[in-house]
Structure formats: structure tokens, C-alpha cells
mmCIF file of C-alpha atoms in Angstrom:
data_model
loop_
_atom_site.group_PDB
_atom_site.id
_atom_site.type_symbol
_atom_site.label_atom_id
_atom_site.label_comp_id
_atom_site.label_asym_id
_atom_site.label_seq_id
_atom_site.Cartn_x
_atom_site.Cartn_y
_atom_site.Cartn_z
ATOM 1 C CA MET S 1193 8.873 -13.274 -11.344
ATOM 2 C CA GLY S 1194 8.885 -15.689 -8.441
ATOM 3 C CA MET S 1195 6.355 -15.367 -5.622
ATOM 4 C CA VAL S 1196 6.741 -15.924 -1.878
ATOM 5 C CA GLY S 1197 3.368 -16.641 -0.248
ATOM 6 C CA GLY S 1198 0.008 -16.248 -1.967
ATOM 7 C CA GLY S 1199 -1.063 -19.876 -1.655
ATOM 8 C CA PRO S 1200 -4.491 -21.339 -0.818
ATOM 9 C CA GLY S 1201 -6.719 -18.850 1.022
ATOM 10 C CA SER S 1202 -4.560 -15.832 0.200
ATOM 11 C CA PHE S 1203 -6.589 -12.830 -0.954
ATOM 12 C CA ILE S 1204 -3.675 -10.558 -1.781
ATOM 13 C CA GLY S 1205 -1.601 -13.200 -3.593
ATOM 14 C CA ALA S 1206 -4.150 -13.519 -6.390
ATOM 15 C CA ILE S 1207 -4.356 -9.719 -6.648
ATOM 16 C CA HIS S 1208 -0.581 -9.449 -7.051
ATOM 17 C CA ARG S 1209 -0.515 -12.184 -9.682
ATOM 18 C CA SER S 1210 -3.248 -10.571 -11.761
ATOM 19 C CA ALA S 1211 -1.808 -7.081 -11.430
ATOM 20 C CA SER S 1212 1.749 -8.088 -12.265
ATOM 21 C CA GLN S 1213 0.728 -9.857 -15.473
ATOM 22 C CA MET S 1214 -1.875 -7.389 -16.754
ATOM 23 C CA ASP S 1215 0.469 -5.598 -19.165
ATOM 24 C CA GLY S 1216 2.565 -8.516 -20.384
ATOM 25 C CA LEU S 1217 5.799 -7.136 -18.928
ATOM 26 C CA ILE S 1218 6.121 -9.722 -16.152
ATOM 27 C CA GLU S 1219 5.672 -13.479 -16.208
ATOM 28 C CA LEU S 1220 5.100 -15.586 -13.106
ATOM 29 C CA CYS S 1221 7.313 -18.645 -13.515
ATOM 30 C CA ALA S 1222 8.284 -19.783 -10.006
ATOM 31 C CA GLY S 1223 7.092 -19.682 -6.439
ATOM 32 C CA ALA S 1224 7.210 -20.827 -2.844
ATOM 33 C CA PHE S 1225 3.533 -20.254 -2.227
ATOM 34 C CA SER S 1226 3.161 -21.632 1.294
ATOM 35 C CA SER S 1227 5.142 -22.743 4.323
ATOM 36 C CA SER S 1228 3.470 -26.092 3.630
ATOM 37 C CA PRO S 1229 5.297 -27.851 0.749
ATOM 38 C CA GLU S 1230 2.097 -29.650 -0.215
ATOM 39 C CA LYS S 1231 0.090 -26.424 -0.414
ATOM 40 C CA SER S 1232 2.873 -24.789 -2.400
ATOM 41 C CA ARG S 1233 2.816 -27.705 -4.860
ATOM 42 C CA GLN S 1234 -0.974 -27.473 -5.081
ATOM 43 C CA SER S 1235 -0.784 -23.756 -5.915
ATOM 44 C CA GLY S 1236 1.855 -24.399 -8.567
ATOM 45 C CA GLU S 1237 -0.392 -26.989 -10.221
ATOM 46 C CA GLU S 1238 -3.356 -24.614 -10.223
ATOM 47 C CA LEU S 1239 -1.188 -21.916 -11.823
ATOM 48 C CA MET S 1240 0.160 -24.425 -14.380
ATOM 49 C CA LEU S 1241 3.770 -23.755 -13.474
ATOM 50 C CA ASP S 1242 6.693 -26.042 -14.222
ATOM 51 C CA PRO S 1243 6.752 -28.385 -11.168
ATOM 52 C CA SER S 1244 10.534 -28.094 -10.981
ATOM 53 C CA ARG S 1245 10.139 -24.381 -10.223
ATOM 54 C CA VAL S 1246 7.569 -24.744 -7.448
ATOM 55 C CA TYR S 1247 9.502 -24.764 -4.201
ATOM 56 C CA SER S 1248 9.007 -25.824 -0.589
ATOM 57 C CA SER S 1249 10.537 -22.631 0.831
ATOM 58 C CA TYR S 1250 11.799 -19.276 -0.336
ATOM 59 C CA ASP S 1251 15.330 -20.286 0.650
ATOM 60 C CA GLU S 1252 15.091 -23.208 -1.762
ATOM 61 C CA MET S 1253 13.703 -20.951 -4.478
ATOM 62 C CA PHE S 1254 16.532 -18.435 -4.151
ATOM 63 C CA GLU S 1255 19.182 -21.157 -4.168
ATOM 64 C CA LYS S 1256 17.835 -23.113 -7.136
ATOM 65 C CA GLU S 1257 16.905 -20.081 -9.222
ATOM 66 C CA LEU S 1258 20.425 -18.699 -8.831
ATOM 67 C CA ALA S 1259 21.756 -22.017 -10.148
ATOM 68 C CA LEU S 1260 19.883 -21.471 -13.431
ATOM 69 C CA PRO S 1261 21.438 -19.552 -16.343
ATOM 70 C CA GLU S 1262 20.930 -15.812 -15.903
ATOM 71 C CA SER S 1263 18.596 -15.659 -18.903
ATOM 72 C CA GLU S 1264 16.283 -18.273 -17.350
ATOM 73 C CA ARG S 1265 16.182 -17.419 -13.649
ATOM 74 C CA ILE S 1266 13.680 -15.061 -12.077
ATOM 75 C CA ASP S 1267 14.442 -11.316 -11.983
ATOM 76 C CA ILE S 1268 11.825 -10.203 -9.463
ATOM 77 C CA VAL S 1269 10.593 -11.645 -6.178
ATOM 78 C CA SER S 1270 7.054 -10.710 -5.135
ATOM 79 C CA ILE S 1271 6.477 -11.187 -1.388
ATOM 80 C CA VAL S 1272 2.840 -11.481 -0.301
ATOM 81 C CA THR S 1273 3.115 -13.175 3.100
ATOM 82 C CA PRO S 1274 1.717 -12.080 6.478
ATOM 83 C CA ASN S 1275 3.678 -9.182 7.984
ATOM 84 C CA ASN S 1276 5.898 -11.322 10.204
ATOM 85 C CA VAL S 1277 7.347 -12.955 7.077
ATOM 86 C CA HIS S 1278 8.274 -9.742 5.230
ATOM 87 C CA PHE S 1279 11.742 -8.954 6.543
ATOM 88 C CA ASP S 1280 13.645 -12.207 6.040
ATOM 89 C CA PRO S 1281 12.677 -13.057 2.442
ATOM 90 C CA THR S 1282 13.063 -9.412 1.366
ATOM 91 C CA LYS S 1283 16.518 -9.174 2.915
ATOM 92 C CA LYS S 1284 17.656 -12.452 1.355
ATOM 93 C CA ALA S 1285 16.171 -11.686 -2.071
ATOM 94 C CA LEU S 1286 17.943 -8.330 -2.286
ATOM 95 C CA GLU S 1287 21.228 -9.748 -1.043
ATOM 96 C CA LYS S 1288 21.039 -12.528 -3.638
ATOM 97 C CA GLY S 1289 20.495 -10.045 -6.455
ATOM 98 C CA PHE S 1290 16.749 -10.027 -7.095
ATOM 99 C CA HIS S 1291 14.496 -6.998 -7.467
ATOM 100 C CA VAL S 1292 11.702 -7.051 -4.857
ATOM 101 C CA VAL S 1293 8.027 -6.127 -4.780
ATOM 102 C CA LEU S 1294 6.725 -6.309 -1.209
ATOM 103 C CA ASP S 1295 3.167 -6.070 0.006
ATOM 104 C CA LYS S 1296 2.767 -3.395 2.654
ATOM 105 C CA PRO S 1297 3.491 -2.773 5.489
ATOM 106 C CA MET S 1298 7.246 -2.990 5.079
ATOM 107 C CA THR S 1299 7.923 -5.217 8.109
ATOM 108 C CA LEU S 1300 6.502 -6.419 11.414
ATOM 109 C CA ASN S 1301 8.057 -3.538 13.361
ATOM 110 C CA TYR S 1302 10.050 -0.317 13.032
ATOM 111 C CA GLU S 1303 13.354 -1.926 14.044
ATOM 112 C CA GLU S 1304 13.133 -4.407 11.167
ATOM 113 C CA ALA S 1305 12.168 -1.570 8.820
ATOM 114 C CA MET S 1306 15.251 0.468 9.749
ATOM 115 C CA GLU S 1307 17.532 -2.503 9.085
ATOM 116 C CA LEU S 1308 15.801 -3.332 5.807
ATOM 117 C CA HIS S 1309 15.986 0.303 4.724
ATOM 118 C CA GLN S 1310 19.778 0.173 4.986
ATOM 119 C CA ILE S 1311 19.897 -3.061 2.984
ATOM 120 C CA ILE S 1312 17.766 -1.495 0.246
ATOM 121 C CA LYS S 1313 19.972 1.618 0.143
ATOM 122 C CA SER S 1314 23.110 -0.494 -0.276
ATOM 123 C CA SER S 1315 21.588 -2.721 -2.987
ATOM 124 C CA ASP S 1316 21.720 -2.014 -6.721
ATOM 125 C CA LYS S 1317 18.333 -3.727 -7.127
ATOM 126 C CA LEU S 1318 14.975 -1.973 -7.167
ATOM 127 C CA PHE S 1319 12.491 -2.197 -4.309
ATOM 128 C CA CYS S 1320 8.763 -1.507 -4.491
ATOM 129 C CA LEU S 1321 6.172 -1.424 -1.697
ATOM 130 C CA THR S 1322 2.594 -1.851 -2.878
ATOM 131 C CA HIS S 1323 0.700 1.095 -1.434
ATOM 132 C CA THR S 1324 -1.974 0.370 -4.007
ATOM 133 C CA TYR S 1325 -3.975 3.565 -3.895
ATOM 134 C CA THR S 1326 -1.127 5.718 -5.191
ATOM 135 C CA GLY S 1327 -1.603 3.840 -8.492
ATOM 136 C CA TYR S 1328 -4.987 5.379 -9.268
ATOM 137 C CA PRO S 1329 -4.747 7.814 -12.224
ATOM 138 C CA MET S 1330 -6.919 10.448 -10.544
ATOM 139 C CA ILE S 1331 -4.826 10.281 -7.376
ATOM 140 C CA LYS S 1332 -1.811 10.968 -9.570
ATOM 141 C CA GLN S 1333 -3.742 13.838 -11.170
ATOM 142 C CA ALA S 1334 -4.425 15.265 -7.709
ATOM 143 C CA LYS S 1335 -0.773 14.913 -6.709
ATOM 144 C CA GLN S 1336 0.402 16.774 -9.815
ATOM 145 C CA MET S 1337 -2.197 19.535 -9.447
ATOM 146 C CA VAL S 1338 -1.074 20.102 -5.854
ATOM 147 C CA ALA S 1339 2.591 20.107 -6.912
ATOM 148 C CA ASP S 1340 1.812 22.600 -9.688
ATOM 149 C CA GLY S 1341 0.213 24.968 -7.171
ATOM 150 C CA ALA S 1342 -3.311 24.678 -8.594
ATOM 151 C CA ILE S 1343 -4.936 24.818 -5.142
ATOM 152 C CA GLY S 1344 -2.251 26.956 -3.517
ATOM 153 C CA GLU S 1345 -0.660 26.510 -0.103
ATOM 154 C CA ILE S 1346 -2.108 23.443 1.619
ATOM 155 C CA ARG S 1347 -4.129 24.233 4.725
ATOM 156 C CA LYS S 1348 -6.153 21.110 5.508
ATOM 157 C CA VAL S 1349 -6.116 17.391 4.675
ATOM 158 C CA TYR S 1350 -8.893 14.929 5.491
ATOM 159 C CA VAL S 1351 -8.339 11.245 4.800
ATOM 160 C CA GLU S 1352 -10.821 8.547 5.739
ATOM 161 C CA TYR S 1353 -10.613 4.777 5.353
ATOM 162 C CA PRO S 1354 -13.796 3.043 6.552
ATOM 163 C CA GLN S 1355 -14.304 -0.714 6.402
ATOM 164 C CA GLY S 1356 -16.861 -2.926 8.113
ATOM 165 C CA TRP S 1357 -15.637 -6.461 7.540
ATOM 166 C CA LEU S 1358 -14.410 -6.991 11.128
ATOM 167 C CA TRP S 1359 -17.765 -5.933 12.625
ATOM 168 C CA LYS S 1360 -17.773 -9.102 14.722
ATOM 169 C CA LEU S 1361 -15.168 -11.537 16.088
ATOM 170 C CA LEU S 1362 -14.468 -13.209 12.739
ATOM 171 C CA GLU S 1363 -11.054 -14.353 13.945
ATOM 172 C CA HIS S 1364 -12.878 -16.959 16.064
ATOM 173 C CA GLU S 1365 -14.884 -18.252 13.073
ATOM 174 C CA ASP S 1366 -12.136 -19.937 11.049
ATOM 175 C CA ASN S 1367 -11.586 -16.863 8.862
ATOM 176 C CA LYS S 1368 -7.942 -17.034 7.770
ATOM 177 C CA GLN S 1369 -7.667 -13.325 6.892
ATOM 178 C CA ALA S 1370 -9.228 -12.219 10.177
ATOM 179 C CA GLU S 1371 -7.069 -14.656 12.148
ATOM 180 C CA TRP S 1372 -3.688 -13.295 11.093
ATOM 181 C CA ARG S 1373 -4.712 -9.661 10.668
ATOM 182 C CA THR S 1374 -5.872 -9.487 14.296
ATOM 183 C CA ASP S 1375 -2.915 -11.445 15.694
ATOM 184 C CA PRO S 1376 -0.171 -9.111 16.990
ATOM 185 C CA LEU S 1377 2.472 -11.827 16.521
ATOM 186 C CA ARG S 1378 1.775 -12.092 12.780
ATOM 187 C CA ASN S 1379 0.289 -8.693 11.949
ATOM 188 C CA GLY S 1380 2.243 -6.431 14.305
ATOM 189 C CA LYS S 1381 1.314 -4.252 17.263
ATOM 190 C CA ALA S 1382 -1.299 -2.205 15.385
ATOM 191 C CA GLY S 1383 -4.408 -3.756 13.884
ATOM 192 C CA CYS S 1384 -6.624 -1.460 11.855
ATOM 193 C CA PHE S 1385 -3.972 1.262 11.828
ATOM 194 C CA GLY S 1386 -1.250 -1.126 10.731
ATOM 195 C CA ASP S 1387 -3.458 -2.541 7.989
ATOM 196 C CA ILE S 1388 -5.405 0.387 6.502
ATOM 197 C CA GLY S 1389 -4.355 3.383 8.623
ATOM 198 C CA THR S 1390 -0.932 3.168 6.981
ATOM 199 C CA HIS S 1391 -2.603 3.358 3.557
ATOM 200 C CA ALA S 1392 -4.461 6.517 4.574
ATOM 201 C CA PHE S 1393 -1.288 8.052 6.011
ATOM 202 C CA ASN S 1394 0.661 7.228 2.848
ATOM 203 C CA LEU S 1395 -2.062 8.712 0.642
ATOM 204 C CA ALA S 1396 -2.145 11.946 2.659
ATOM 205 C CA GLU S 1397 1.607 12.444 2.262
ATOM 206 C CA TYR S 1398 1.627 11.318 -1.391
ATOM 207 C CA VAL S 1399 -1.073 13.695 -2.608
ATOM 208 C CA SER S 1400 -0.107 16.678 -0.444
ATOM 209 C CA GLY S 1401 3.617 16.324 -1.100
ATOM 210 C CA LEU S 1402 4.081 17.134 2.589
ATOM 211 C CA LYS S 1403 5.444 15.116 5.509
ATOM 212 C CA VAL S 1404 3.451 14.684 8.703
ATOM 213 C CA ALA S 1405 5.418 16.238 11.570
ATOM 214 C CA LYS S 1406 3.148 15.670 14.606
ATOM 215 C CA ILE S 1407 0.246 13.412 15.510
ATOM 216 C CA CYS S 1408 -2.327 12.984 18.246
ATOM 217 C CA ALA S 1409 -3.955 9.552 18.203
ATOM 218 C CA ASP S 1410 -7.011 7.912 19.745
ATOM 219 C CA LEU S 1411 -7.331 4.182 18.993
ATOM 220 C CA SER S 1412 -9.806 1.708 20.384
ATOM 221 C CA ILE S 1413 -10.900 -1.928 20.333
ATOM 222 C CA LYS S 1414 -14.633 -1.963 19.669
ATOM 223 C CA ILE S 1415 -15.121 -5.741 19.565
ATOM 224 C CA PRO S 1416 -14.689 -7.479 22.967
ATOM 225 C CA GLY S 1417 -12.081 -10.236 22.792
ATOM 226 C CA ARG S 1418 -10.056 -8.654 19.972
ATOM 227 C CA MET S 1419 -6.354 -8.182 20.760
ATOM 228 C CA ILE S 1420 -5.434 -5.116 18.671
ATOM 229 C CA ASP S 1421 -7.119 -1.901 17.539
ATOM 230 C CA ASP S 1422 -9.980 -2.006 15.072
ATOM 231 C CA ASP S 1423 -10.922 1.693 15.028
ATOM 232 C CA GLY S 1424 -9.369 5.104 15.556
ATOM 233 C CA ALA S 1425 -8.828 8.732 14.653
ATOM 234 C CA ILE S 1426 -5.731 10.918 14.431
ATOM 235 C CA LEU S 1427 -5.064 14.639 14.338
ATOM 236 C CA MET S 1428 -2.072 15.446 12.142
ATOM 237 C CA ARG S 1429 0.142 18.502 11.743
ATOM 238 C CA PHE S 1430 2.167 18.717 8.539
ATOM 239 C CA GLU S 1431 5.607 20.230 8.057
ATOM 240 C CA ASN S 1432 4.119 23.460 6.640
ATOM 241 C CA ASP S 1433 1.767 23.696 9.667
ATOM 242 C CA ALA S 1434 -1.246 22.462 7.683
ATOM 243 C CA SER S 1435 -3.602 20.403 9.819
ATOM 244 C CA GLY S 1436 -5.107 17.036 9.024
ATOM 245 C CA ILE S 1437 -7.589 14.474 10.267
ATOM 246 C CA LEU S 1438 -7.199 10.755 9.570
ATOM 247 C CA THR S 1439 -9.859 8.231 10.499
ATOM 248 C CA ALA S 1440 -9.774 4.488 9.919
ATOM 249 C CA SER S 1441 -12.083 1.729 11.048
ATOM 250 C CA GLN S 1442 -12.755 -1.914 10.292
ATOM 251 C CA VAL S 1443 -15.925 -2.012 12.368
ATOM 252 C CA ASP S 1444 -18.078 0.507 10.465
ATOM 253 C CA THR S 1445 -20.853 -2.046 10.076
ATOM 254 C CA GLY S 1446 -22.083 -2.458 6.511
ATOM 255 C CA VAL S 1447 -19.386 -0.268 4.965
ATOM 256 C CA GLU S 1448 -17.292 -1.731 2.180
ATOM 257 C CA ASN S 1449 -14.015 0.001 1.282
ATOM 258 C CA ASN S 1450 -14.566 3.653 0.416
ATOM 259 C CA LEU S 1451 -11.196 5.296 0.972
ATOM 260 C CA LYS S 1452 -11.532 9.085 0.647
ATOM 261 C CA ILE S 1453 -9.219 12.085 0.613
ATOM 262 C CA ARG S 1454 -10.035 15.796 0.618
ATOM 263 C CA ILE S 1455 -7.299 18.389 0.479
ATOM 264 C CA TYR S 1456 -7.746 22.166 0.632
ATOM 265 C CA GLY S 1457 -5.386 25.033 -0.084
ATOM 266 C CA ASP S 1458 -5.714 28.811 -0.141
ATOM 267 C CA LYS S 1459 -6.847 28.770 -3.811
ATOM 268 C CA GLY S 1460 -9.092 25.699 -3.972
ATOM 269 C CA GLY S 1461 -9.619 22.095 -2.991
ATOM 270 C CA LEU S 1462 -9.593 18.547 -4.374
ATOM 271 C CA GLU S 1463 -11.771 15.583 -3.423
ATOM 272 C CA TRP S 1464 -11.496 11.893 -4.392
ATOM 273 C CA GLN S 1465 -13.089 8.651 -3.249
ATOM 274 C CA GLN S 1466 -12.406 5.057 -4.228
ATOM 275 C CA GLU S 1467 -16.040 4.235 -4.980
ATOM 276 C CA ASP S 1468 -15.924 6.841 -7.769
ATOM 277 C CA CYS S 1469 -12.245 6.431 -8.517
ATOM 278 C CA ASN S 1470 -12.328 7.735 -12.089
ATOM 279 C CA SER S 1471 -13.444 11.194 -10.937
ATOM 280 C CA LEU S 1472 -11.602 14.007 -9.170
ATOM 281 C CA ILE S 1473 -13.590 17.005 -7.942
ATOM 282 C CA ALA S 1474 -11.925 20.421 -7.846
ATOM 283 C CA ARG S 1475 -13.541 23.146 -5.717
ATOM 284 C CA TRP S 1476 -12.959 26.862 -6.334
ATOM 285 C CA PRO S 1477 -14.061 29.909 -4.332
ATOM 286 C CA ASN S 1478 -15.347 32.073 -7.203
ATOM 287 C CA GLN S 1479 -16.413 29.654 -9.907
ATOM 288 C CA PRO S 1480 -18.321 26.381 -10.262
ATOM 289 C CA SER S 1481 -16.708 23.133 -9.166
ATOM 290 C CA GLN S 1482 -15.029 20.972 -11.811
ATOM 291 C CA ILE S 1483 -15.040 17.215 -12.291
ATOM 292 C CA PHE S 1484 -11.892 15.792 -13.874
ATOM 293 C CA ARG S 1485 -12.374 12.356 -15.457
ATOM 294 C CA ALA S 1486 -9.915 9.580 -16.232
ATOM 295 C CA GLY S 1487 -9.142 8.858 -19.870
ATOM 296 C CA THR S 1488 -9.638 12.417 -21.078
ATOM 297 C CA GLY S 1489 -7.115 14.509 -22.953
ATOM 298 C CA TYR S 1490 -6.823 17.317 -20.422
ATOM 299 C CA LEU S 1491 -5.090 15.420 -17.609
ATOM 300 C CA THR S 1492 -1.444 15.690 -16.559
ATOM 301 C CA ALA S 1493 1.301 13.455 -17.946
ATOM 302 C CA LEU S 1494 1.550 11.708 -14.566
ATOM 303 C CA ALA S 1495 -2.114 10.675 -14.753
ATOM 304 C CA ASN S 1496 -2.123 9.841 -18.475
ATOM 305 C CA GLU S 1497 0.892 7.546 -18.123
ATOM 306 C CA ASN S 1498 -1.224 5.374 -15.819
ATOM 307 C CA ILE S 1499 -4.409 5.095 -17.895
ATOM 308 C CA ARG S 1500 -5.145 2.214 -20.284
ATOM 309 C CA THR S 1501 -8.629 2.889 -21.652
ATOM 310 C CA PRO S 1502 -10.574 5.807 -23.190
ATOM 311 C CA ALA S 1503 -12.875 7.968 -21.065
ATOM 312 C CA GLY S 1504 -16.021 6.207 -19.909
ATOM 313 C CA HIS S 1505 -14.365 2.798 -19.603
ATOM 314 C CA PRO S 1506 -13.935 2.337 -15.845
ATOM 315 C CA GLU S 1507 -10.563 1.452 -14.415
ATOM 316 C CA GLY S 1508 -10.375 0.433 -10.782
ATOM 317 C CA TYR S 1509 -8.446 -1.274 -8.024
ATOM 318 C CA MET S 1510 -6.832 -3.937 -10.218
ATOM 319 C CA GLU S 1511 -5.590 -1.387 -12.733
ATOM 320 C CA ALA S 1512 -4.235 0.824 -9.942
ATOM 321 C CA PHE S 1513 -2.367 -2.174 -8.540
ATOM 322 C CA ALA S 1514 -1.134 -3.049 -12.027
ATOM 323 C CA ASN S 1515 0.160 0.502 -12.523
ATOM 324 C CA ILE S 1516 2.599 -0.041 -9.669
ATOM 325 C CA TYR S 1517 3.880 -3.268 -11.199
ATOM 326 C CA ARG S 1518 4.028 -1.771 -14.697
ATOM 327 C CA ASN S 1519 6.037 1.256 -13.601
ATOM 328 C CA PHE S 1520 8.359 -0.980 -11.592
ATOM 329 C CA ALA S 1521 8.889 -3.294 -14.590
ATOM 330 C CA ARG S 1522 9.455 -0.377 -16.955
ATOM 331 C CA CYS S 1523 12.194 0.916 -14.678
ATOM 332 C CA ILE S 1524 13.880 -2.511 -14.645
ATOM 333 C CA TYR S 1525 13.740 -2.746 -18.446
ATOM 334 C CA ALA S 1526 15.177 0.775 -18.777
ATOM 335 C CA LEU S 1527 18.010 0.080 -16.349
ATOM 336 C CA GLU S 1528 18.876 -3.166 -18.140
ATOM 337 C CA LYS S 1529 19.201 -1.164 -21.362
ATOM 338 C CA GLY S 1530 21.336 1.486 -19.648
ATOM 339 C CA GLU S 1531 18.581 4.085 -20.104
ATOM 340 C CA GLU S 1532 17.102 6.574 -17.666
ATOM 341 C CA PRO S 1533 13.475 5.697 -16.817
ATOM 342 C CA LYS S 1534 10.842 8.341 -17.482
ATOM 343 C CA PRO S 1535 9.961 10.366 -14.349
ATOM 344 C CA GLU S 1536 6.390 9.033 -14.500
ATOM 345 C CA TRP S 1537 7.676 5.441 -14.369
ATOM 346 C CA LYS S 1538 9.685 6.104 -11.217
ATOM 347 C CA ASP S 1539 6.531 7.161 -9.394
ATOM 348 C CA PHE S 1540 5.951 3.992 -7.359
ATOM 349 C CA PRO S 1541 6.165 3.537 -3.561
ATOM 350 C CA GLY S 1542 9.487 2.456 -2.108
ATOM 351 C CA ALA S 1543 11.676 2.208 0.959
ATOM 352 C CA GLU S 1544 11.007 5.710 2.307
ATOM 353 C CA ASP S 1545 7.265 5.100 2.184
ATOM 354 C CA GLY S 1546 7.833 1.840 4.030
ATOM 355 C CA ILE S 1547 9.947 3.184 6.857
ATOM 356 C CA ARG S 1548 7.665 6.208 7.314
ATOM 357 C CA GLY S 1549 4.698 3.866 7.552
ATOM 358 C CA MET S 1550 6.348 1.808 10.282
ATOM 359 C CA ALA S 1551 7.386 4.955 12.173
ATOM 360 C CA PHE S 1552 3.788 6.156 11.861
ATOM 361 C CA ILE S 1553 2.529 2.965 13.537
ATOM 362 C CA ASP S 1554 4.969 3.325 16.456
ATOM 363 C CA HIS S 1555 4.133 6.976 17.017
ATOM 364 C CA VAL S 1556 0.388 6.347 16.764
ATOM 365 C CA LEU S 1557 0.609 3.629 19.414
ATOM 366 C CA ALA S 1558 2.729 5.835 21.683
ATOM 367 C CA SER S 1559 0.368 8.788 21.293
ATOM 368 C CA ASN S 1560 -2.644 6.589 21.959
ATOM 369 C CA VAL S 1561 -1.488 5.627 25.472
ATOM 370 C CA SER S 1562 -0.473 9.183 26.373
ATOM 371 C CA GLU S 1563 -2.980 11.055 28.520
ATOM 372 C CA MET S 1564 -1.451 14.437 27.645
ATOM 373 C CA LYS S 1565 -3.911 14.965 24.792
ATOM 374 C CA TRP S 1566 -7.075 14.706 26.877
ATOM 375 C CA THR S 1567 -8.657 17.737 28.500
ATOM 376 C CA PRO S 1568 -11.604 16.810 30.729
ATOM 377 C CA LEU S 1569 -14.833 18.449 29.652
ATOM 378 C CA VAL S 1570 -16.310 19.757 32.897
ATOM 379 C CA VAL S 1571 -19.579 21.647 32.789
ATOM 380 C CA LYS S 1572 -21.001 23.314 35.886
ATOM 381 C CA TYR S 1573 -24.676 24.188 36.010
#
């Protein structure tokens, strides 16, 4: 694997590196880690890479890797840059014959996403978008239980993603992550909803197996001086007429990262939260609730394929991230051998998730500025 981005100060770059190498299926051997050649070289030294395979730009990496014998060059490009540097390296990597893992969201805007979607469809290489939370075993258990009809026809979906790290104007305090994530030129037009709202949206569709058909959005900027949204709520209507509520905030002061989803059908309900990620609660109308636990023998094949340790040994965010890389790598190995990958291996996010996420952002922003949704509350005494 070669990496684009992920140099000094990058939070997500280190996560991708650890996750990709957890199972021994992928080796990091090249990279263009920064737009600064010196910082890229520094990162290569810290990672103990061959200096001849640490590059000043991704264009240089693609060119020089392709000049190597096929057995020596990289197979996969992992792209972990800010959002405004997603489209170009992904497009070029696919066109030059590399598989691509891309950090979400897919692109800076919907127009880029539509173009990239066509490039991915016409390529014979695999594309993966790291919507991390779909990698959790108990999320996969929930997805399969819903698909199997365990909770019946879906009626209601609640998904909540609260964070508190942007509780003040950190982007003015030399915080690199806050700087680019609140800059519309680098992050895109949506702030909180482009960053974590898209994760919540993706999780709602992934677990329910349903597409969102309509939305009604209310976004806001809670911190004076910030340029893009940092808080909001959305009403959703799914294709089967189920209703949903999605909330996301990065200004819930003191909150860490407790993504939650609750989904209810006409036979029962399921509840999961990231802070207790190895548990899945099932609710039933005429019997006690159940708690399903990771690592046990009674889970579905989809969940078990994404578990590494016995019950009682916690697996978390890193393992969920690694599941995406492992499934992606397994599919590449299978295709290279002329074999059909197992269905469980093919369960990783891809181009459709990416383009739906970018469409979601555009429609959320459009709904937010529409006054049609507001009915004045007038009380006469």
C-alpha cells in the first residue's frame, strides 16, 4: 500500500496505517505523506520506509511506482487527505490501475462525487470508502437481524452522533484539525453534517437496509465566528414510509464520541451505542429484552466474520476500522486468484455510499435554508 496524506499532525492517517496492517494482509511501503516534501520525508523516516519510496507528491508516487516491476509496486492507494484533496488523487490512482481506499466523505462536493462515481464504475479496480462504523461486529449483527426480519417491518430509526470537541473556537487556536474541518474551502459546504452527520446517515441506511427518500433539516452555527454548521437535527422519511430522526453536534460540551442507533419494527427493536460497542440490545413486546454480545457462538455469519477475539475481550474502533481494510484486502486476494469473494468480505462501503453521502449533504443544506418546514407557534391567551 502507498499512502497519500497522513503526515505530521494527521489524526486519521495514523488510524488508517494501524488498521490496514492489523491483520498482516497489507504492508505500507510507500507514501506521499504531505504537500511539503520535507514533511513527507520526515514521515517516511519515522515509519522506517525505504527513502526511495517516500515521495514529494502523489503524482510522483504514481509515476515512479508504475515504473517498478509489477511484483514490487504498490497495489493499493490509501488517501487520507482533507476533503478538497480527495477527488484528484482518487481519480488518478484508479486510472493508473491502483485499488483505492478513501477516507470519507467521497469528495468536496456532489459534482465531484458524480464524476468520480462514473470513473469507479468504469474501472476494474476496487474502491472502498471508510465509513468506519459499519465495521463494528454488532452493527453487522443488527444489519443481518433486520434483513432476516427479526424485528419485522421497520417503522422508526433514531440515530445520534454527539461530540463536544468544537465547543469553542478551536480553529483560532492553532488546532490543525479544527482549522481545516471548519474551513468550507477544504472541508466543504457542510461542517458537522459533512463530517459526522454523513456517518450517522450512512449508519441509518446500512442497518435498516432502507434508503432515505425525504428530509427536513435544521442546522445551526452555535459558536460565533465559525463559518459552517456545528450542530443540527434532521427528520427523515425512508422509502417504506418509516420515519427517522438524525441529530449530530460537535458542540455538545463535555461529550466524547458516543454514536448511537435505535431501530424499531413491528415485531421488536434493536439498540446500539459506540461506548458499549460489543453489545446489541434487542427489545421485544412480550418477553424480556436480550443482550447480544460480540465473540459468542450465537451471532450471524456476517458478525462472526468480523470478530477476532473470544467473548469478553473488547474490540473497538480500531478493530472496526481494520475490518474494512481486511475485507477489502480479502476481496483483492480473491480476485487475483480468480475466485469469488465470500459475501461477508464484500460487505465494505463503496461508491454508492459515497455519492449518497454527498447528495445527503446537498439536500440537507438546501432544506436548511427553506422556510417551508416552519410553522409559527402562535398561542393566544
